[in-house]
PDB file of C-alpha atoms in Angstrom:
ATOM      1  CA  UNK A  27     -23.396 -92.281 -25.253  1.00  0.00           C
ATOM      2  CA  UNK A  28     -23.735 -96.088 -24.571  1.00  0.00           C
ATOM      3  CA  UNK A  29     -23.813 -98.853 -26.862  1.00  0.00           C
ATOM      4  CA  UNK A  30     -26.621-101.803 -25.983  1.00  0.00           C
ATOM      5  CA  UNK A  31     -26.890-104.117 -28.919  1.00  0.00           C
ATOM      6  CA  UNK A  32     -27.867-102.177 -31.683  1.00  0.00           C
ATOM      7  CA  UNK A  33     -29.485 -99.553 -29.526  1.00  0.00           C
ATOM      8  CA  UNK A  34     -27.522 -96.493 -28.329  1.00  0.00           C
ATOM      9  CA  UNK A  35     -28.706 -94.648 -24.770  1.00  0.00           C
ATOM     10  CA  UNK A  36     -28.004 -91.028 -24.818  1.00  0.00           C
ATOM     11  CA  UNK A  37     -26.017 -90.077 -21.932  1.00  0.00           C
ATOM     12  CA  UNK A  38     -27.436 -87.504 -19.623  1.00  0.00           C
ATOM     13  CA  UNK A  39     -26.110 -83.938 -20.532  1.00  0.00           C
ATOM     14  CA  UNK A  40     -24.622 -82.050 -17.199  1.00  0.00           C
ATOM     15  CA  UNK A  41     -25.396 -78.120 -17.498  1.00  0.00           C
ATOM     16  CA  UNK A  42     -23.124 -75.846 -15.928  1.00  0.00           C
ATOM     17  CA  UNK A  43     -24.524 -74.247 -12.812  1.00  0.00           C
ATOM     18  CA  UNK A  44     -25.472 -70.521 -13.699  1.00  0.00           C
ATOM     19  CA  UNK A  45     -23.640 -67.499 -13.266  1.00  0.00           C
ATOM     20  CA  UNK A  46     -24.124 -65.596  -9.770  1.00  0.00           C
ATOM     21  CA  UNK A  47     -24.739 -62.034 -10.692  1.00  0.00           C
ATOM     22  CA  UNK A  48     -23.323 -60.686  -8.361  1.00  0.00           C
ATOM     23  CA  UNK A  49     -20.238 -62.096  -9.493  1.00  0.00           C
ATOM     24  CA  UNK A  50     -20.458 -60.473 -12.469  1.00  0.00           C
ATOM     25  CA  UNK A  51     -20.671 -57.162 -10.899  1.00  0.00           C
ATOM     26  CA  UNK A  52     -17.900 -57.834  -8.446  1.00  0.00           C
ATOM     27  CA  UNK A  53     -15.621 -59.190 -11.861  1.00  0.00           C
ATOM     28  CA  UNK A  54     -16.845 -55.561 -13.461  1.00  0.00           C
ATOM     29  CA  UNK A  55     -15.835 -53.795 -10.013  1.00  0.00           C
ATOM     30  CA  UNK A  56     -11.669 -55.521  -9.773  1.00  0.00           C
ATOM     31  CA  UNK A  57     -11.714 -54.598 -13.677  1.00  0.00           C
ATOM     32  CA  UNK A  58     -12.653 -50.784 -13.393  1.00  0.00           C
ATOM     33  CA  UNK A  59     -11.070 -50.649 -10.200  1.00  0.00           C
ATOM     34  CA  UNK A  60      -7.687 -51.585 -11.952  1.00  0.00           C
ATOM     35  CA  UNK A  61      -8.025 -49.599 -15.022  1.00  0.00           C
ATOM     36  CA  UNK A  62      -8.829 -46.311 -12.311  1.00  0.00           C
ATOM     37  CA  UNK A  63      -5.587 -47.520 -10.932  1.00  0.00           C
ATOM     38  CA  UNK A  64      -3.777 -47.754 -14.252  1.00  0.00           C
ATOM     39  CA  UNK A  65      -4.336 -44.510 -15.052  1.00  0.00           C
ATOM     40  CA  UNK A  66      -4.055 -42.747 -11.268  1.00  0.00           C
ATOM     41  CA  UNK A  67      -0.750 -43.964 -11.454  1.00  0.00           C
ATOM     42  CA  UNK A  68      -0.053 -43.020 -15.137  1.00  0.00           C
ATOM     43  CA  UNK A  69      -1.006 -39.127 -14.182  1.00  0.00           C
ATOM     44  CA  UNK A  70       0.882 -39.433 -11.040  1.00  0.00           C
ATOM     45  CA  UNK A  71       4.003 -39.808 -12.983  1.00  0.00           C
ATOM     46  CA  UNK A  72       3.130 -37.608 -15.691  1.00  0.00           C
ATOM     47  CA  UNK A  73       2.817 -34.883 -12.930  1.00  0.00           C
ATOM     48  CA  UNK A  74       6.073 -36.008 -11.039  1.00  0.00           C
ATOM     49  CA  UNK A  75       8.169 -36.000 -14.640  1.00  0.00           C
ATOM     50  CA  UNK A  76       6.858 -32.476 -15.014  1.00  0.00           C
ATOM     51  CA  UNK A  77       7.429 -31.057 -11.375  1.00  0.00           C
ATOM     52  CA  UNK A  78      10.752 -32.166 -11.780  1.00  0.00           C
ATOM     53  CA  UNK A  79      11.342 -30.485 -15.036  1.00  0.00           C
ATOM     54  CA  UNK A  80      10.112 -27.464 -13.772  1.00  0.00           C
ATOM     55  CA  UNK A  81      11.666 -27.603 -10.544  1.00  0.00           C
ATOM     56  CA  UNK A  82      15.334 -28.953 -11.989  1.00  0.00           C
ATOM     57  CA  UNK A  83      15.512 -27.830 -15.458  1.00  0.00           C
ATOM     58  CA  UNK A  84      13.408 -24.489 -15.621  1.00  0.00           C
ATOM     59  CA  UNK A  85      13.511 -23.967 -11.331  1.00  0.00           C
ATOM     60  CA  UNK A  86      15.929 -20.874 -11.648  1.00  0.00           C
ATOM     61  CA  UNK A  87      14.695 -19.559 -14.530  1.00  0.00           C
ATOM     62  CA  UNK A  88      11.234 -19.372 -13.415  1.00  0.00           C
ATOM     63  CA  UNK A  89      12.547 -18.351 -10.012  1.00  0.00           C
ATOM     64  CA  UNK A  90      14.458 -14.873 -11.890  1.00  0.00           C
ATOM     65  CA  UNK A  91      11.297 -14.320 -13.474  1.00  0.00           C
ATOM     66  CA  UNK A  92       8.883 -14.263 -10.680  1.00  0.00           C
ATOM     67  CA  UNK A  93      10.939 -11.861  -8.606  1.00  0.00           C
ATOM     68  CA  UNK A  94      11.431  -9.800 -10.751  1.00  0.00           C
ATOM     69  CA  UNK A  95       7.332  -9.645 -11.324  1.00  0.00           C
ATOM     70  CA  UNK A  96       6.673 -10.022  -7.416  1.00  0.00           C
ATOM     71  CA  UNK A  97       9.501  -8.202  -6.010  1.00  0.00           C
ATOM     72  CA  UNK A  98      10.634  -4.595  -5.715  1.00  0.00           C
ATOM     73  CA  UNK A  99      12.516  -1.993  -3.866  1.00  0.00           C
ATOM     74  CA  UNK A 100      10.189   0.752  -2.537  1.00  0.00           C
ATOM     75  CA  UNK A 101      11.011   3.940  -0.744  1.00  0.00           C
ATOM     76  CA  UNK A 102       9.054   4.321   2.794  1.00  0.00           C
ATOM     77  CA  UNK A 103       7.520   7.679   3.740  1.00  0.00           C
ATOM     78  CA  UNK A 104       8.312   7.353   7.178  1.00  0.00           C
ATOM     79  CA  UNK A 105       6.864   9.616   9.822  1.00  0.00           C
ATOM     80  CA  UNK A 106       8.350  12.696  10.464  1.00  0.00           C
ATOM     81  CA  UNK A 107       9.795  13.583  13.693  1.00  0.00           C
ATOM     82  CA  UNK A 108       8.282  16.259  16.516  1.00  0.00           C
ATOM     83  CA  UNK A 109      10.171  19.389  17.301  1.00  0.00           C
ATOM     84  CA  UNK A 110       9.579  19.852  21.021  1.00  0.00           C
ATOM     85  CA  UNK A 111      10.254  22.797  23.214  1.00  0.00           C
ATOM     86  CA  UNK A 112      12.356  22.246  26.449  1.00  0.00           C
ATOM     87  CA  UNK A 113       9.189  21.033  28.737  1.00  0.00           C
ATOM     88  CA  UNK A 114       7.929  18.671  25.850  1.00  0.00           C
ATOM     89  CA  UNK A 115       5.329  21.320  24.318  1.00  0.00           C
ATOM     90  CA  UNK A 116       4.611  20.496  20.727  1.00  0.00           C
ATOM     91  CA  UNK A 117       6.054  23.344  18.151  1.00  0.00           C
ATOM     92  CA  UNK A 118       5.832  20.841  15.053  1.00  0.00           C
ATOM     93  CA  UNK A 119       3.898  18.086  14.713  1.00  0.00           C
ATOM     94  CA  UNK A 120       2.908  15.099  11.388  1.00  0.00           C
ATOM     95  CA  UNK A 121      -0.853  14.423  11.409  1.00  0.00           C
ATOM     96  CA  UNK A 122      -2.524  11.978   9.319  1.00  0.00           C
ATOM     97  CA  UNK A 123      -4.627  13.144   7.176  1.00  0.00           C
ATOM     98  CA  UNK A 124      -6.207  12.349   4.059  1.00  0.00           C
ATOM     99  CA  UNK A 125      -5.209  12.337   0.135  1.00  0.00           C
ATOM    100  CA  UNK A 126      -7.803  11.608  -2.701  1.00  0.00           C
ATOM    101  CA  UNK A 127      -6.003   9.704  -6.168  1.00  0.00           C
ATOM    102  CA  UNK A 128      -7.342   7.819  -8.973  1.00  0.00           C
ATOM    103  CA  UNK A 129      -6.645   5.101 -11.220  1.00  0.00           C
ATOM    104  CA  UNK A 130      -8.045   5.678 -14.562  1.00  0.00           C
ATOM    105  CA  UNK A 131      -7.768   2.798 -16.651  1.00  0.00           C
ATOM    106  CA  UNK A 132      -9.956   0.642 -13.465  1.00  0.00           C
ATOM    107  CA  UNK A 133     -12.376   3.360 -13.826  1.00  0.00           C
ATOM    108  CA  UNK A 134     -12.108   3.125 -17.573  1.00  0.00           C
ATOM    109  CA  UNK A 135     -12.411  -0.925 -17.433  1.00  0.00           C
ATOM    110  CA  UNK A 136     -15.545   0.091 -14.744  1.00  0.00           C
ATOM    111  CA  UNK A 137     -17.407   1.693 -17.201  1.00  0.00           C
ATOM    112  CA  UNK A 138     -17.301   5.145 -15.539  1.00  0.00           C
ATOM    113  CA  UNK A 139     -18.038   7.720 -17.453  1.00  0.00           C
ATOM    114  CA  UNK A 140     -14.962  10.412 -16.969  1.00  0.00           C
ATOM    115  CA  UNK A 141     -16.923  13.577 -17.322  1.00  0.00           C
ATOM    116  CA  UNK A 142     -19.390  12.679 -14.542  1.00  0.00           C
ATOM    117  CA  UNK A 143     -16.769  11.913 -11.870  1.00  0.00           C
ATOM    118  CA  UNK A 144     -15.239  14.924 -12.394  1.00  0.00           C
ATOM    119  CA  UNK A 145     -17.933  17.258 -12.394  1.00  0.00           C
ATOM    120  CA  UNK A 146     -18.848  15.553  -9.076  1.00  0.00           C
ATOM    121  CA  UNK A 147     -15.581  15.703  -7.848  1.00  0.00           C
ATOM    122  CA  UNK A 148     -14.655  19.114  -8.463  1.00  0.00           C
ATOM    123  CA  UNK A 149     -17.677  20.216  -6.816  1.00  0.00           C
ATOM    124  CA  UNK A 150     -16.969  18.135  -3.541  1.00  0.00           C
ATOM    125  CA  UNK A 151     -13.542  19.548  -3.473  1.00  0.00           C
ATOM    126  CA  UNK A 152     -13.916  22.970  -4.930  1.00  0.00           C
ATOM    127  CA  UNK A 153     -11.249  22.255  -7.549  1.00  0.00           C
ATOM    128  CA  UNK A 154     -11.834  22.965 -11.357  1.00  0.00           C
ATOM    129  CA  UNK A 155     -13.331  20.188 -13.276  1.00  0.00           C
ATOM    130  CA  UNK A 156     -11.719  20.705 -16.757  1.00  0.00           C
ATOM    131  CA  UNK A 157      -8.365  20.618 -15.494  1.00  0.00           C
ATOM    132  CA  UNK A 158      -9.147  17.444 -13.533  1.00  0.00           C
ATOM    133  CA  UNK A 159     -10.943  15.482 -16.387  1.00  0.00           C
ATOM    134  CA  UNK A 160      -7.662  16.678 -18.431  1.00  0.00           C
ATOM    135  CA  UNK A 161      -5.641  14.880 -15.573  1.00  0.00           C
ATOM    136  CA  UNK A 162      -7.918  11.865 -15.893  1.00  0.00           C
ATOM    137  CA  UNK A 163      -7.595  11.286 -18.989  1.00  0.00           C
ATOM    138  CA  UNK A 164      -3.751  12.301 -19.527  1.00  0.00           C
ATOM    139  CA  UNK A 165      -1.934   8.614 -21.226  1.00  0.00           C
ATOM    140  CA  UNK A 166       1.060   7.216 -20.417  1.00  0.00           C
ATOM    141  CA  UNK A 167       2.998   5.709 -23.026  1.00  0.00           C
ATOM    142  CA  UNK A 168      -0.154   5.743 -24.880  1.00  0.00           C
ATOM    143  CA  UNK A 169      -2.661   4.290 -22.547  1.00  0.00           C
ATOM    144  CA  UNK A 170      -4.508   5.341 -19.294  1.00  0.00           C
ATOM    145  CA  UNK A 171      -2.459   6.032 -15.784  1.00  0.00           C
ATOM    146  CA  UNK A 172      -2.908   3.777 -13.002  1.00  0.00           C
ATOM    147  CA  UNK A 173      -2.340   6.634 -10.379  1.00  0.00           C
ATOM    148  CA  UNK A 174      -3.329  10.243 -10.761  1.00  0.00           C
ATOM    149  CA  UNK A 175      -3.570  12.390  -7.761  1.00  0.00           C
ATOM    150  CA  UNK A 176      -6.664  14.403  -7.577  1.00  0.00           C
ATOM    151  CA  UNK A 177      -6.172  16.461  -4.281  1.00  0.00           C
ATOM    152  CA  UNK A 178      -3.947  16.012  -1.431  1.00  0.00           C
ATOM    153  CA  UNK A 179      -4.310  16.107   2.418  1.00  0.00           C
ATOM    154  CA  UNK A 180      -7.815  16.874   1.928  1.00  0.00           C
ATOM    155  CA  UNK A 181     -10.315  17.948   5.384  1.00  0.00           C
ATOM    156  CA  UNK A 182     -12.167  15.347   7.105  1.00  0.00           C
ATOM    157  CA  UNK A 183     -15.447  16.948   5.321  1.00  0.00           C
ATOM    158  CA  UNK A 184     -14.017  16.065   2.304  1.00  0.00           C
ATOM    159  CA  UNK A 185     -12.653  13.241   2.290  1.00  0.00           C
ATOM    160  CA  UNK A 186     -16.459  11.781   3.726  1.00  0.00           C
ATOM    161  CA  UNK A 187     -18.141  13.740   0.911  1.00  0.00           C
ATOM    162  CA  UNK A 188     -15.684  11.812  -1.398  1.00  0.00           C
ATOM    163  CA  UNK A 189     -15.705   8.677   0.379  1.00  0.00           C
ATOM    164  CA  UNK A 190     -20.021   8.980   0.102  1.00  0.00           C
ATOM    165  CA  UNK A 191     -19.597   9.581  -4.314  1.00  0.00           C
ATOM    166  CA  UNK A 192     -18.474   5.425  -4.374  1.00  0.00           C
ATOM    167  CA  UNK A 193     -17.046   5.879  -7.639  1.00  0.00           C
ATOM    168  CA  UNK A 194     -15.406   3.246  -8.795  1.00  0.00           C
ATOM    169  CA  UNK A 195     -11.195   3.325  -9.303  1.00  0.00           C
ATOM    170  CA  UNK A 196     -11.073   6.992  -6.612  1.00  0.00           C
ATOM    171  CA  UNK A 197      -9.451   5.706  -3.476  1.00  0.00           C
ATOM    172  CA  UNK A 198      -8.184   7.838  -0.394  1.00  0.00           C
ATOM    173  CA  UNK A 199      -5.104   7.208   1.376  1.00  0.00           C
ATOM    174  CA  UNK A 200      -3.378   8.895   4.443  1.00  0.00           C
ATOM    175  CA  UNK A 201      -0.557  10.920   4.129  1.00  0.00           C
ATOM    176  CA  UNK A 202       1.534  13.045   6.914  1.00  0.00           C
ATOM    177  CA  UNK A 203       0.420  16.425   6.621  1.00  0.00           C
ATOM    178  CA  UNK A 204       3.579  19.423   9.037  1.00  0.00           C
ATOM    179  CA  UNK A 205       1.169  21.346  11.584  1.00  0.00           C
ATOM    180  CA  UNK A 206       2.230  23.733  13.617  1.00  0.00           C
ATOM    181  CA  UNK A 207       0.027  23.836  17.282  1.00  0.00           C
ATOM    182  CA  UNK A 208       1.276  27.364  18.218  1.00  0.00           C
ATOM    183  CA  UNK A 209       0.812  29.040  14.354  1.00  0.00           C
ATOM    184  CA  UNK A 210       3.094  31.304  13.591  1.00  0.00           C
ATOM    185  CA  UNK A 211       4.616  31.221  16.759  1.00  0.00           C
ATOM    186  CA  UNK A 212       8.851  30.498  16.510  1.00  0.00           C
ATOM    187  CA  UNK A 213       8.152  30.640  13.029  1.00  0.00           C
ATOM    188  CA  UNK A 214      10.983  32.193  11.815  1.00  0.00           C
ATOM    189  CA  UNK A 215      13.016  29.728  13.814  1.00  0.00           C
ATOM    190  CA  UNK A 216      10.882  26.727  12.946  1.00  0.00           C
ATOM    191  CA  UNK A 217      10.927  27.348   9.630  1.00  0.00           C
ATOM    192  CA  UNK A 218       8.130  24.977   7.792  1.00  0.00           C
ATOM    193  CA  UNK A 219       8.191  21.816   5.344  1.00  0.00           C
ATOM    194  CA  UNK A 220       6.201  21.445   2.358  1.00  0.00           C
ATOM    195  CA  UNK A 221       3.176  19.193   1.123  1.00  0.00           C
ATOM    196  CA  UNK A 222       5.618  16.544   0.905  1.00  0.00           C
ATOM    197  CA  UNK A 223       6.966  16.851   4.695  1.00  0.00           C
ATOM    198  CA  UNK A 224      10.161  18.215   3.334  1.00  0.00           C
ATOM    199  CA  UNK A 225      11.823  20.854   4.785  1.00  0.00           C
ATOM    200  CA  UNK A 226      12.573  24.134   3.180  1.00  0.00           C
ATOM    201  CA  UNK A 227      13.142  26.480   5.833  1.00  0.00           C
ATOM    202  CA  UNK A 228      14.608  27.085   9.032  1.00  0.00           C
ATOM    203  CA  UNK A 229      14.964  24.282  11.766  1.00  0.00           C
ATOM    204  CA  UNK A 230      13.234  22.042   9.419  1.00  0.00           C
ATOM    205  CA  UNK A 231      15.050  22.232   6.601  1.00  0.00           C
ATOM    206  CA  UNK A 232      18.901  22.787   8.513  1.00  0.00           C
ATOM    207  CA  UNK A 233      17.790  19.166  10.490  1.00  0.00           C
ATOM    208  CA  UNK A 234      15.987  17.179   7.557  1.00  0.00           C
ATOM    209  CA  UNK A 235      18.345  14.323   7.479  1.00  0.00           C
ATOM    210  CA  UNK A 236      17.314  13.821  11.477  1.00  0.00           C
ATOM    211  CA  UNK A 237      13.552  14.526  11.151  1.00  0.00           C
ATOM    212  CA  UNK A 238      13.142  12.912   7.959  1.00  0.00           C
ATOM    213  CA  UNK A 239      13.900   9.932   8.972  1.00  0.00           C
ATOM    214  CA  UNK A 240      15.107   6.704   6.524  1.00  0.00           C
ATOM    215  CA  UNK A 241      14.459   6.736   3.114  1.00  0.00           C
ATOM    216  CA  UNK A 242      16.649   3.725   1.988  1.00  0.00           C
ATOM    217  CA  UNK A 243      15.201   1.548  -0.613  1.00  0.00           C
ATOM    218  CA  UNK A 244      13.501  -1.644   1.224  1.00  0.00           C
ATOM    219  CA  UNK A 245      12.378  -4.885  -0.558  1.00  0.00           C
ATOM    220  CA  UNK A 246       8.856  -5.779  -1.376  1.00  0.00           C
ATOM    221  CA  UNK A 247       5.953  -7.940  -2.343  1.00  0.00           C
ATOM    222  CA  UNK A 248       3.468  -6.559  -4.873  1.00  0.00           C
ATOM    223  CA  UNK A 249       0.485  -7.926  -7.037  1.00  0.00           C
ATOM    224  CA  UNK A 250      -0.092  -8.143 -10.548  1.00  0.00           C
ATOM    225  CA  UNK A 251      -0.841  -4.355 -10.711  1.00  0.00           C
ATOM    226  CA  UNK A 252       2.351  -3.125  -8.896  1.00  0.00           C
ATOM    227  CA  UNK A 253       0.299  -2.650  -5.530  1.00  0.00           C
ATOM    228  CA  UNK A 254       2.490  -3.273  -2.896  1.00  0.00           C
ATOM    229  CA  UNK A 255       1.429  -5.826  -0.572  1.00  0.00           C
ATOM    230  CA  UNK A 256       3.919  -6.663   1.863  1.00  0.00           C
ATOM    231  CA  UNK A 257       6.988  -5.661   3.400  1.00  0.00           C
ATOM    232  CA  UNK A 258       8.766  -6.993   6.670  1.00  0.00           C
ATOM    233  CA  UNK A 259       9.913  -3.027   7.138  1.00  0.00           C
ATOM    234  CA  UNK A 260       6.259  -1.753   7.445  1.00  0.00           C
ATOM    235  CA  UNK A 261       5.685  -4.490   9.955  1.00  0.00           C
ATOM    236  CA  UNK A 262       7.409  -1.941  12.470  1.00  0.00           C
ATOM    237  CA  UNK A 263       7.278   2.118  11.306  1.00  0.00           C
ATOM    238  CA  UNK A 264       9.587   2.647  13.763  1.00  0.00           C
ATOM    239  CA  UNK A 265      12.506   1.458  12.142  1.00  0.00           C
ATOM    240  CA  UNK A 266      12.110   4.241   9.188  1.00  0.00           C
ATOM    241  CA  UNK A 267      10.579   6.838  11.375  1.00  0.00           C
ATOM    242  CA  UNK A 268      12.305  10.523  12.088  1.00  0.00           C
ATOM    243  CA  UNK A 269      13.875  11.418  15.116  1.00  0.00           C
ATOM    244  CA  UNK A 270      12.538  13.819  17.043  1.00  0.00           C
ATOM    245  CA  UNK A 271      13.708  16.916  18.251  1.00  0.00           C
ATOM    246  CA  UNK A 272      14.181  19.223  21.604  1.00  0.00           C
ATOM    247  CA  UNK A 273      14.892  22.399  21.525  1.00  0.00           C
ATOM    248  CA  UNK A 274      16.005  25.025  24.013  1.00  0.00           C
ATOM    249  CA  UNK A 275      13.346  27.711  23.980  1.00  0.00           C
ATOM    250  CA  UNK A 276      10.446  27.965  26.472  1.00  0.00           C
ATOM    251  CA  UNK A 277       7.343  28.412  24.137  1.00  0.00           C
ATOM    252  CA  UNK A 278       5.630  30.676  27.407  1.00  0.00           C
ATOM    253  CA  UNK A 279       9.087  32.886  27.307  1.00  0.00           C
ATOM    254  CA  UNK A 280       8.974  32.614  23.231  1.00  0.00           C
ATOM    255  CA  UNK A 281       5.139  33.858  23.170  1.00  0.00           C
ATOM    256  CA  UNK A 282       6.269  37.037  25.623  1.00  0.00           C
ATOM    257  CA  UNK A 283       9.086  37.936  23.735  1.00  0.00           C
ATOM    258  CA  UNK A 284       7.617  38.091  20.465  1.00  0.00           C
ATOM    259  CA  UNK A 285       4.703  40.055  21.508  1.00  0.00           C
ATOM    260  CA  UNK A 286       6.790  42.158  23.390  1.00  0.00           C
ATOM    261  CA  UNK A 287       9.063  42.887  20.559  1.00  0.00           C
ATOM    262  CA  UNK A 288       5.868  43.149  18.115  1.00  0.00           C
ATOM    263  CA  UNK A 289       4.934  46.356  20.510  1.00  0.00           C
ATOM    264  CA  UNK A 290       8.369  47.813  20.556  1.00  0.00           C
ATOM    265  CA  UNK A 291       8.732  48.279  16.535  1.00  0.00           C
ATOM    266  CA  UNK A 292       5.214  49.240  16.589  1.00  0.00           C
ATOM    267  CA  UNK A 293       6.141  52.009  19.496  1.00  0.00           C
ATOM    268  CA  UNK A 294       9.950  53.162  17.738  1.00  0.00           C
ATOM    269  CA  UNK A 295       7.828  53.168  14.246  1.00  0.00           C
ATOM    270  CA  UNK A 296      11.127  50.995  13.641  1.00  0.00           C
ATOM    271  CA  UNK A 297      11.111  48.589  10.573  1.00  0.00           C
ATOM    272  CA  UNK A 298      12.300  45.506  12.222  1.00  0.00           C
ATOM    273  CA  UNK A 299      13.651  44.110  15.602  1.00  0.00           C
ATOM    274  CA  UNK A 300      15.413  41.393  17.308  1.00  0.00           C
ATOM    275  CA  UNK A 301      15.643  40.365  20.775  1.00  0.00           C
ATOM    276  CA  UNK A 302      17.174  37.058  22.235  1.00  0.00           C
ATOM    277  CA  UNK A 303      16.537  35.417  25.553  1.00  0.00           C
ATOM    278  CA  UNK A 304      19.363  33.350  27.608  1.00  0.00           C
ATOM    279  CA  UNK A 305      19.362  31.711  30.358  1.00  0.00           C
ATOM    280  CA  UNK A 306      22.132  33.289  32.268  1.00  0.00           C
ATOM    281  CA  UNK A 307      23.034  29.633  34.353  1.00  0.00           C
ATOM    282  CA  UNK A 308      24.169  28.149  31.565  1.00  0.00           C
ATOM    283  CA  UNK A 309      23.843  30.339  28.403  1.00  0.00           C
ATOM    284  CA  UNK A 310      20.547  28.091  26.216  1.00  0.00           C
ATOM    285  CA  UNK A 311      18.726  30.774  24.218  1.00  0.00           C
ATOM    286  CA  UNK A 312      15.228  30.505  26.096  1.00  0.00           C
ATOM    287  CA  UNK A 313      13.503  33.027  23.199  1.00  0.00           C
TER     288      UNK A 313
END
């Protein structure tokens, strides 16, 4: 303010120019934008100090403990091998077929009422109901089973009849099932394996350790529930599968022989009989 004499003049008052708003919001964007930074950057190392604890500090622990969940050693049921006759005719032979198993505490968690399931699966398979709810219901170590079997190497019919019921925790899988093309021709030579494909008599059970195939323990992936899941052996069944076998008989000369010899006892009335076929060249038993 200026003095005149004894008058004052107010000086003229300069008012700031006003505030752009979008300044304001730009100001309000940097700010945010640095705190988002601030704490991006706070969580990143957070997460980096704990990936290296876990990785450094607790890696091999963790490590022990997750194969030991995740990994196991499984036996393969490789397929067995083919007897053959000298020209390649099949005498023994592994089919697939199918095997019906359930896992009661799924069927339990489910909601499926046990009595129902086996009243309708004992009439699909003819097999008696009581003594398969008894099965389903068996504990171990005082709680359901995860795998009962509930009939093995089942037909075709039913296994579909089975397949059609949908109930909840009763799977099928396949299984090798010994068939023998010609019956009970060369049986007494053949011998025969049981549900398991091992043999217990004759040629099959003198040459198990070639037809059988490997059974070494092989390592494992599995879930959670101890399904297994993968394997790099059952990327190629091959490597575990039984050899296969060639014999020296002629299954035409075989067929004559026995029925032959089947006529002779019954002619003699004789209890029993033998007869052997060579092949005078070069002395293999052809029968």
């Amino acid at each position: 303010m200026k003095k005149r004499g004894n008058r004052r003049e107010a000086e003229p008052v300069v008012e700031a120019p006003p505030v752009d708003d979008g300044e304001k919001r730009r100001r309000w964007m940097r700010v945010r934008i640095g705190a988002l930074a601030c704490c991006v950057l706070v969580g990143a190392v957070l997460v980096s100090r704990r990936a290296w604890e876990l990785t450094m500090v607790h890696g091999p622990g963790l490590r022990a403990l997750a194969e030991q969940q995740q990994l196991r050693d499984i036996r393969l049921a490789p397929k067995r091998g083919t007897i053959y006759d000298r020209h390649g005719a099949e005498l023994a032979v592994s089919v697939d077929v199918e095997s019906v198993f359930a896992n009661p505490r799924l069927m339990h968690a489910r909601g499926v009422d046990f009595p129902t399931a086996a009243t309708q699966l004992a009439t699909v398979l003819g097999i008696d109901r009581d003594r398969l709810l008894a099965r389903l219901r068996s504990p171990y170590r005082g709680e359901l089973r995860y795998f009962v079997w509930i009939e093995r190497q089942v037909s075709p019919t039913e296994a579909d009849a089975v397949r059609s019921l949908d109930i909840e925790g009763i799977q099928l899988t396949d299984e090798a099932r010994r068939f023998y093309p010609n019956r009970e021709l060369a049986a007494h030579l053949l011998g025969f394996a049981n549900i398991d494909g091992v043999g217990i008599e004759g040629l099959e059970l003198s040459l198990e350790d070639r037809l059988r195939g490997a059974n070494d323990p092989v390592p494992a992936v599995r879930d959670r529930r101890g399904r297994v899941v993968f394997s790099d052996q059952l990327l190629d069944e091959r490597a575990a599968q039984g050899d296969d076998v060639y014999l020296t008989i002629d299954k035409t000369i075989q067929h004559v022989a026995e029925r032959e010899l089947a006529l002779g006892v019954q002619t003699a009335e004789a209890r029993a009989g033998s007869v052997v076929v060579l092949d005078p060249r070069n002395g293999e038993i052809l029968a």
